[in-house]
Coordinates of C-alpha atoms in Angstrom, one line a residue:
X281 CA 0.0 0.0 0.0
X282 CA 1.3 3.5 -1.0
X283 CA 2.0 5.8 2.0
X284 CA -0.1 8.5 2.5
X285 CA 1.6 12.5 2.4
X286 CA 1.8 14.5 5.4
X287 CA -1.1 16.6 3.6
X288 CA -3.3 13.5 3.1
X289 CA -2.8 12.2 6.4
X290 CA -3.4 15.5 8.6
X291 CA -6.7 16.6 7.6
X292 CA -8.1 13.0 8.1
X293 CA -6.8 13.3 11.3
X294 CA -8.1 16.6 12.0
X295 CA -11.6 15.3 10.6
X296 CA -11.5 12.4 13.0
X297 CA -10.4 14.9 16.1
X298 CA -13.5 16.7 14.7
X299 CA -16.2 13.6 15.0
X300 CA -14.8 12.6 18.3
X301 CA -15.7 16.3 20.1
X302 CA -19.0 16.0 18.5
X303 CA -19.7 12.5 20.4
X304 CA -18.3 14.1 23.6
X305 CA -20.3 17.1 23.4
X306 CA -23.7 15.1 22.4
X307 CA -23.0 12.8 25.3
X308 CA -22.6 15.8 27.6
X309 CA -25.5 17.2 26.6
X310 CA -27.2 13.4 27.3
X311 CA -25.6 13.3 31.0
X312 CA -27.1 16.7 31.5
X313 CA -30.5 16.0 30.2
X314 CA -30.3 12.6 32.8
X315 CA -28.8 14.9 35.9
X316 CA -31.7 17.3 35.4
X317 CA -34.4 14.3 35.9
X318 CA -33.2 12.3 38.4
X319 CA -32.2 15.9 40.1
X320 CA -36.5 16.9 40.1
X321 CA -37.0 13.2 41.8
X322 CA -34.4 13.2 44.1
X323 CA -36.3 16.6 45.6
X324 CA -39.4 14.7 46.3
X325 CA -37.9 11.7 48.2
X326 CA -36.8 12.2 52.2
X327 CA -33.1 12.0 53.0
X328 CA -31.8 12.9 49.5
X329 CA -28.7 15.1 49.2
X330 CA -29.9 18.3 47.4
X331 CA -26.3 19.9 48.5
X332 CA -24.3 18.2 44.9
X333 CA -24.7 20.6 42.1
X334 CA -25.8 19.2 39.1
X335 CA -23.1 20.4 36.8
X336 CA -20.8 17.6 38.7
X337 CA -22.7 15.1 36.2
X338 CA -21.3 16.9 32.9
X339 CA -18.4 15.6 31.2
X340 CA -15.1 18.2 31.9
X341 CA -14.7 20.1 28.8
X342 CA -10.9 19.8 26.9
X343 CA -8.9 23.0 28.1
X344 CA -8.0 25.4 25.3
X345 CA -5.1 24.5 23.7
X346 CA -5.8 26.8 20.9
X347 CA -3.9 29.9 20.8
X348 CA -7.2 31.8 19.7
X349 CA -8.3 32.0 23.5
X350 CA -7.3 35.1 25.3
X351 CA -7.0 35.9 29.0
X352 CA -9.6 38.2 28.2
X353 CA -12.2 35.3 26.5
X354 CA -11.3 33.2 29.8
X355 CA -12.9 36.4 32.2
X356 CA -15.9 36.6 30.2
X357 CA -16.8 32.9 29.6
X358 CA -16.4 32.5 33.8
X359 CA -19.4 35.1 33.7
X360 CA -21.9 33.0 31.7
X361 CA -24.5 31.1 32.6
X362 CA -22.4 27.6 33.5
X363 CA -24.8 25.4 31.3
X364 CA -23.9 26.9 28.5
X365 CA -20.1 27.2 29.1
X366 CA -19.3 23.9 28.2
X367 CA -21.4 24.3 24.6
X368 CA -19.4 27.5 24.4
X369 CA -16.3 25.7 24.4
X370 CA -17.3 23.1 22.1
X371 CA -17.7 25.2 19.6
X372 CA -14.4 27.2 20.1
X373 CA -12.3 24.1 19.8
X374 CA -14.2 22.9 16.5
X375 CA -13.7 26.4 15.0
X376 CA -10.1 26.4 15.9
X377 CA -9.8 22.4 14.5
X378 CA -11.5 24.1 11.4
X379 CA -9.4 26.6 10.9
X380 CA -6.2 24.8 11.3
X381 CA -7.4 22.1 8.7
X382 CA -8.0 25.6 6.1
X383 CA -4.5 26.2 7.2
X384 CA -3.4 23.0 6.1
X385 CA -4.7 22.6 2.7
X386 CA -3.5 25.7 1.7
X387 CA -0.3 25.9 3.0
X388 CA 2.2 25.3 0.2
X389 CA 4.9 24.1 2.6
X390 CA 4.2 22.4 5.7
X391 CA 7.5 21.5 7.0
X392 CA 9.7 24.0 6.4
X393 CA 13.5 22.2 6.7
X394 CA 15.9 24.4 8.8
X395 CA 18.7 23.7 6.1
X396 CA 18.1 24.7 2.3
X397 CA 17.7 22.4 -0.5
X398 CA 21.3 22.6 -2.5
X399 CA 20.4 22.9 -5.9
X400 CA 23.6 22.4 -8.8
X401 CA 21.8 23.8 -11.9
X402 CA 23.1 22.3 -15.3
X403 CA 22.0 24.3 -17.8
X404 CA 25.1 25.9 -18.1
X405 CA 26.2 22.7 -19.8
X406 CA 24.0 22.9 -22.3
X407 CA 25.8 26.2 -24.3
X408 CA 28.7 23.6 -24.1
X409 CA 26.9 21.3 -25.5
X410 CA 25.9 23.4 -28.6
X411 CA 29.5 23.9 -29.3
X412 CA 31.4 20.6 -28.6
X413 CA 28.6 17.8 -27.7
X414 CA 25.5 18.4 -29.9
X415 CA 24.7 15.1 -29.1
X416 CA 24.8 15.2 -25.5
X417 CA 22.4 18.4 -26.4
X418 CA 20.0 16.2 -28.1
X419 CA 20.3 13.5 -25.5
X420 CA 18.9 16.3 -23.0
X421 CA 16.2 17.9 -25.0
X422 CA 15.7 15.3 -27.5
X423 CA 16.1 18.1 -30.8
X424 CA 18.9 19.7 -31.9
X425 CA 20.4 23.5 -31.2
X426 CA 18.7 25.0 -34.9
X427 CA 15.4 23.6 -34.2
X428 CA 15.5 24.4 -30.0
X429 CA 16.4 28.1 -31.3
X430 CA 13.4 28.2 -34.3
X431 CA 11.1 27.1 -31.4
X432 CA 12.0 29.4 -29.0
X433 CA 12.2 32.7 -31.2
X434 CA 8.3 31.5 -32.5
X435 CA 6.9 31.5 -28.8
X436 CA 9.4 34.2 -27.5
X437 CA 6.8 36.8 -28.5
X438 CA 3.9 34.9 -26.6
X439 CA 2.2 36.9 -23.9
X440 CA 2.5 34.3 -21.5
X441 CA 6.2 35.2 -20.9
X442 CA 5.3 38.9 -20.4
X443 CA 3.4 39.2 -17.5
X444 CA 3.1 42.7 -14.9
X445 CA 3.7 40.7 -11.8
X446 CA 6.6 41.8 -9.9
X447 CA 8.6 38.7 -9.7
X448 CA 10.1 38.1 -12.5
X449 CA 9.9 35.1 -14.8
X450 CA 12.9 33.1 -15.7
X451 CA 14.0 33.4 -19.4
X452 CA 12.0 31.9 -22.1
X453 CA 15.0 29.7 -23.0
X454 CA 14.8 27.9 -19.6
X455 CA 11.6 27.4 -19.5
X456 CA 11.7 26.0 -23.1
X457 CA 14.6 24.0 -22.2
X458 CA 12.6 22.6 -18.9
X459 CA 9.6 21.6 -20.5
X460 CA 11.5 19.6 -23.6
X461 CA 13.6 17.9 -21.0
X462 CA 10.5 16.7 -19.4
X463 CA 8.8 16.1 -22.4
X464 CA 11.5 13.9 -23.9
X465 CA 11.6 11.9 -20.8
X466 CA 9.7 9.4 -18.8
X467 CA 9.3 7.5 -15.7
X468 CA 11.3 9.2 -12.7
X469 CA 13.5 11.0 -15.1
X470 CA 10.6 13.5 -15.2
X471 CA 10.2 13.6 -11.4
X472 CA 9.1 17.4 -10.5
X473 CA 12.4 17.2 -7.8
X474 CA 14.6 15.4 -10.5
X475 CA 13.7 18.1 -13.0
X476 CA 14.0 20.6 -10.3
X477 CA 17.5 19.6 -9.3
X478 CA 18.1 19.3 -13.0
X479 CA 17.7 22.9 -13.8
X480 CA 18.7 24.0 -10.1
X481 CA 14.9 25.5 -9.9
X482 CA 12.5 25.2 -7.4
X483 CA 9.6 22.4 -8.0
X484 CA 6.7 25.0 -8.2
X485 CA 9.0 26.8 -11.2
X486 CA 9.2 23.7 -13.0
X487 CA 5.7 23.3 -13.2
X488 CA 4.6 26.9 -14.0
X489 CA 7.9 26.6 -16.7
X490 CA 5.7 24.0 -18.5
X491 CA 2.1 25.2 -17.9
X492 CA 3.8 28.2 -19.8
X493 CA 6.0 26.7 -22.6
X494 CA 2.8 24.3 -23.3
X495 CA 0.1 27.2 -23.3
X496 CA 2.5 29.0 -26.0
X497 CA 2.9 25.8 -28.2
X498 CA -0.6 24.9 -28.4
X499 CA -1.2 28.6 -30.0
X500 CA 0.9 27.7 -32.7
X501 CA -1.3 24.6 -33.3
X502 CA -2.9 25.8 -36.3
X503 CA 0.0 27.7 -37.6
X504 CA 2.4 24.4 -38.4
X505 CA -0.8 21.6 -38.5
X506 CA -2.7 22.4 -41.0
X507 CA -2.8 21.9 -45.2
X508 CA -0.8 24.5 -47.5
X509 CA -3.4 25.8 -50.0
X510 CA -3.5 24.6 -53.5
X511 CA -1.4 27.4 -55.1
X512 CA 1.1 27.6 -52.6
X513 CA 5.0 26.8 -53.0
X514 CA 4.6 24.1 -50.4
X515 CA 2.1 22.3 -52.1
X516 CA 4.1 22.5 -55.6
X517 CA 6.8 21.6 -53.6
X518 CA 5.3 18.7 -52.9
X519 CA 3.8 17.6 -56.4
X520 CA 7.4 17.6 -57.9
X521 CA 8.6 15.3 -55.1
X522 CA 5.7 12.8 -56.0
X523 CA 6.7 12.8 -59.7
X524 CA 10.6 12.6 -59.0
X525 CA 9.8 9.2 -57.2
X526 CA 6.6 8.3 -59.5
X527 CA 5.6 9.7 -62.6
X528 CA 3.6 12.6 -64.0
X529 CA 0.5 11.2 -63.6
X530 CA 0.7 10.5 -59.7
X531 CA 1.9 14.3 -58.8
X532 CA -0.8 15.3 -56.9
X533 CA -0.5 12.1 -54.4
X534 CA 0.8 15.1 -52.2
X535 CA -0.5 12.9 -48.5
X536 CA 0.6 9.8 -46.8
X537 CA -0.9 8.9 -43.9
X538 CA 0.2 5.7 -41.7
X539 CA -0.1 4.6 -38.4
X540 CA 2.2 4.7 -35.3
X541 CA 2.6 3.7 -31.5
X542 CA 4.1 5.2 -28.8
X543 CA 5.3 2.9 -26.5
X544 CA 4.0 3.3 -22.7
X545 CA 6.3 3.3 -19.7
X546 CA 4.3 0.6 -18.0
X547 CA 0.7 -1.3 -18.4
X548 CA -1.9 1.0 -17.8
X549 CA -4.1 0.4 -14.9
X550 CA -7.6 0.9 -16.2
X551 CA -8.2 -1.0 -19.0
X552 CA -4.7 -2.2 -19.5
X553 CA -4.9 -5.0 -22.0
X554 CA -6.5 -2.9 -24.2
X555 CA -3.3 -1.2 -24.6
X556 CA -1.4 -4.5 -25.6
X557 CA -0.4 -3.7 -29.6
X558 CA 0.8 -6.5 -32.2
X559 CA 4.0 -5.6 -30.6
X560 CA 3.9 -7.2 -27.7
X561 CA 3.8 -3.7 -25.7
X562 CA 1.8 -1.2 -23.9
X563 CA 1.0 1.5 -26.4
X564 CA -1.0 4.6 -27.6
X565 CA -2.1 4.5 -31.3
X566 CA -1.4 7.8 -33.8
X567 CA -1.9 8.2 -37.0
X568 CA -0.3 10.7 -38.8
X569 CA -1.0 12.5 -42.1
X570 CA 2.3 14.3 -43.8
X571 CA 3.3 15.6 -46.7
X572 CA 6.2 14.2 -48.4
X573 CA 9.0 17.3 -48.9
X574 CA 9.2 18.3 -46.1
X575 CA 7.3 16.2 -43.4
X576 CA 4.8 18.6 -42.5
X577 CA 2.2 17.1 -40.4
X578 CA -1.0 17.9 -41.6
X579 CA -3.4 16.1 -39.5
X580 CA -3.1 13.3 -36.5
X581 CA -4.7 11.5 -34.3
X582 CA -3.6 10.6 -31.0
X583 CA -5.7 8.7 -27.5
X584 CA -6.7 5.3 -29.3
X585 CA -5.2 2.3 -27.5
X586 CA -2.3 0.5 -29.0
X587 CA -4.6 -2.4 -29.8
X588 CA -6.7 -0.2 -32.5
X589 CA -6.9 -1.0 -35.9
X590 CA -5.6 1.5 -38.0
X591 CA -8.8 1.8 -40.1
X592 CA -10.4 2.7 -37.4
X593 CA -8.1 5.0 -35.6
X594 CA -8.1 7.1 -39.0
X595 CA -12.0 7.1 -38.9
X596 CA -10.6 9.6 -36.2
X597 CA -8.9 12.3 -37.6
X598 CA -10.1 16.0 -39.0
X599 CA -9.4 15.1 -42.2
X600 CA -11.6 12.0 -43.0
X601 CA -14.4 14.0 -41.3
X602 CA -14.2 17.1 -43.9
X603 CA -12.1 15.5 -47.1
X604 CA -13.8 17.4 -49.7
X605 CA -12.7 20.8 -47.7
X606 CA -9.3 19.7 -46.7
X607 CA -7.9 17.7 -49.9
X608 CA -7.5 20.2 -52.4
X609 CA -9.7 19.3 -55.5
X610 CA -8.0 16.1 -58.1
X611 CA -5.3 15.7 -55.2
X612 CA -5.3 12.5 -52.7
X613 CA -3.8 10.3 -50.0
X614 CA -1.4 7.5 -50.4
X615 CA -2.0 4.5 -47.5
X616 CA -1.8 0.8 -47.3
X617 CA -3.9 -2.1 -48.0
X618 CA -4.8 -1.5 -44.1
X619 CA -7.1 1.6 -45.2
X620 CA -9.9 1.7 -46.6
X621 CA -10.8 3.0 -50.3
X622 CA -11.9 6.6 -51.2
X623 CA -12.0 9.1 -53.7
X624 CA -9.5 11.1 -52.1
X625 CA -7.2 7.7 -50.3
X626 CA -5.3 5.4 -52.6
X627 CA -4.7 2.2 -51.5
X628 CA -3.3 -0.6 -52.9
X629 CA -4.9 -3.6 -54.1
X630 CA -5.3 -6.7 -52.3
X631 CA -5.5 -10.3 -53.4
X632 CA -8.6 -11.5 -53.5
X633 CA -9.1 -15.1 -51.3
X634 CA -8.0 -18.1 -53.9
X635 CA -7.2 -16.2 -56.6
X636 CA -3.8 -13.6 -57.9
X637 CA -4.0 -10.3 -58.7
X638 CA -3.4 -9.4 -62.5
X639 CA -0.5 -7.8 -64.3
X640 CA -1.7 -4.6 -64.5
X641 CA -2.6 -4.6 -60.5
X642 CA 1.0 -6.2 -59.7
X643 CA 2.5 -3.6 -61.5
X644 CA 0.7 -1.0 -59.4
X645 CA 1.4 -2.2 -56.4
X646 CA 4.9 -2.0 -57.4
X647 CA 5.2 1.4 -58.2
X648 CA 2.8 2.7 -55.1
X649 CA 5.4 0.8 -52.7
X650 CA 7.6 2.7 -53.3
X651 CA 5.6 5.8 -51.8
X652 CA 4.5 4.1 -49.2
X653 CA 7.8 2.6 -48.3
X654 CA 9.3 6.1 -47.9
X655 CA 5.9 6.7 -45.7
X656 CA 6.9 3.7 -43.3
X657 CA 10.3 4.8 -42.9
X658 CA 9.0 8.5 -41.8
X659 CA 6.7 7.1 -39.6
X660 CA 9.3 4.7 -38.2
X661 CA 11.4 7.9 -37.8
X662 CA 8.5 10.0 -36.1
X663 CA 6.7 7.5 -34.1
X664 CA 10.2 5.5 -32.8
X665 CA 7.9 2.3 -33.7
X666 CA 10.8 0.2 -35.3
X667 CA 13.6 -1.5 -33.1
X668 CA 16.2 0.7 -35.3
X669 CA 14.4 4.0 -34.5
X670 CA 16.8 6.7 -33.1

């Protein structure tokens, strides 16, 4: 069994305290109901002892332990009708439980350590990096120094960054470079106190460094996923490509899509054989739609299991729910026999059961492997879902 935080533990605790005064104070108020009845008959029978007071019969109330009472509470309570003192009481301590369990949950540290967390940053090691290491640099961040610098000058200008508050943030290059570290990492290697060692930071930094760096990226969403328009030099770009590894007629085959996984750290706990792939692994599906030139994604889909078909994982995506808007007119997709067959998706054939294809349709096949070979290799490449992946 997991052990429970400090912050977990103490407001159960506090709850519990809670219950138990209410028991005591009901039961007090029981014992005091019984002393005032058997105090009326005991007045009617000879020989009775009218001399005991009946407050002798309550329960002693806790002594204040809070801080909240004052000398000057203590005077005025020691004025009050004694039957309700006790009540009075009561309802001090709960209020002082209540406010110490408000204190609790919103405390952001509750044991403050009398020596300071030493904290070796190694960012600095990074500018090395750049110079003498790139790998090393890539190993860290998982891209390389160009594209870490095109990222960070396209959400430099984001309003995120540039807030009126007087502490200031930290520069937009660490808190790019703490959020791909995380993101290129898993299991305890992304640890908020690893991280936070990591880039010599404190743990609330690190997570207000990605909230940040995450909220700027998604902006750009639409900017860099999206399909070039019909006249534009991407697009021609890409019909040129097509015919350098096809012919003329199969130019405007300017999409591929394909299917990926991306392997899980470990089986999920709800619903985890769902995730098992043809693998043998714990996976999330993605299917991705690029364009060949330059390996822009145009459309994905990501949150399907592992164990998804890829037919229906593309029955997913923006771009089979609007084609004739998003596929330019007399242009298409290239897949594999594992999709299905459209207007607008080219597949290839497939044998029919006890018979073979024909010339013609083995000659197509052979020239449309050879697109979607490239595709499989760039999915490979993007999706790490080959064992020679880098």
């Amino acid at each position: 069994m997991p052990r429970q935080s400090l912050r977990q533990s103490l407001p159960q605790q506090l709850d519990d305290t809670s219950l138990r005064i209410a028991r005591a104070r009901l039961e007090n108020a029981h014992q005091g109901i019984d002393s005032s009845s058997s105090s009326s008959t005991s007045d009617s029978v000879p020989g009775s002892d009218n001399s005991s007071s009946t407050t002798s019969l309550f329960i002693s109330p806790p002594s204040p332990i809070s801080p909240i009472w004052s000398d000057s509470e203590s005077s005025a309570t020691n004025n009050t009708d004694s039957t309700t003192e006790p009540d009075r009481q009561y309802a001090r301590l709960l209020n002082a439980i209540v406010a110490l369990r408000d204190e609790v949950e919103y405390a952001r540290i509750l044991e403050k350590s009398d020596v300071p967390m030493m904290r070796a940053a190694q960012l600095c090691l990074l500018d090395h990096f750049v110079d003498y290491r790139p790998h090393l640099f890539r190993m860290r961040l998982r891209v390389s120094a160009p594209i870490f610098d095109r990222i960070l000058d396209q959400i430099s200008i984001h309003p995120i960054f540039h807030s009126n508050s007087h502490n200031r943030q930290l520069p937009v290059a660490v808190q790019l470079a703490i959020f791909l570290f995380r993101a290129g990492h898993y299991g305890n290697a992304v640890a908020l106190d690893y991280v936070a060692q990591w880039a010599g930071v404190s743990v609330g930094s690190v997570v207000n460094c990605t909230n940040r760096v995450m909220a700027a990226v998604l902006d750009e969403h639409d900017l860099f996923v999206n399909i070039p328009p019909v006249d534009s030099e991407d697009m021609e770009r890409a019909r040129a490509f097509t015919e350098s590894w096809t012919c003329p007629a199969w130019r405007k085959g300017v999409f591929a899509a394909d299917g990926s996984s991306i392997p899980l750290f470990e089986k999920p706990c709800f619903f985890g054989e769902s995730f098992y792939d043809r693998k043998s692994r714990y996976s999330l599906h993605c299917q991705l739609a690029i364009m060949p030139h330059n390996l822009l994604v145009v459309d994905y889909g990501l949150g399907h299991p592992g164990s998804v078909h890829d037919a229906w994982a593309f029955q997913g995506t923006y771009i089979t729910s609007r084609p004739a808007q998003l596929i330019p007119d007399g242009h298409w997709m290239w897949a594999d026999s594992a999709y299905p067959l459209e207007t607008w998706c080219v597949v290839p054939f497939k044998k029919p059961k006890g018979r073979r294809l024909s010339r013609d349709q083995n000659v197509y096949n052979k020239y449309l492997s050879k697109v979607c070979t490239y595709f499989d290799i760039v999915c490979i490449l993007i999706g790490r879902k080959g064992p020679s992946a880098c």
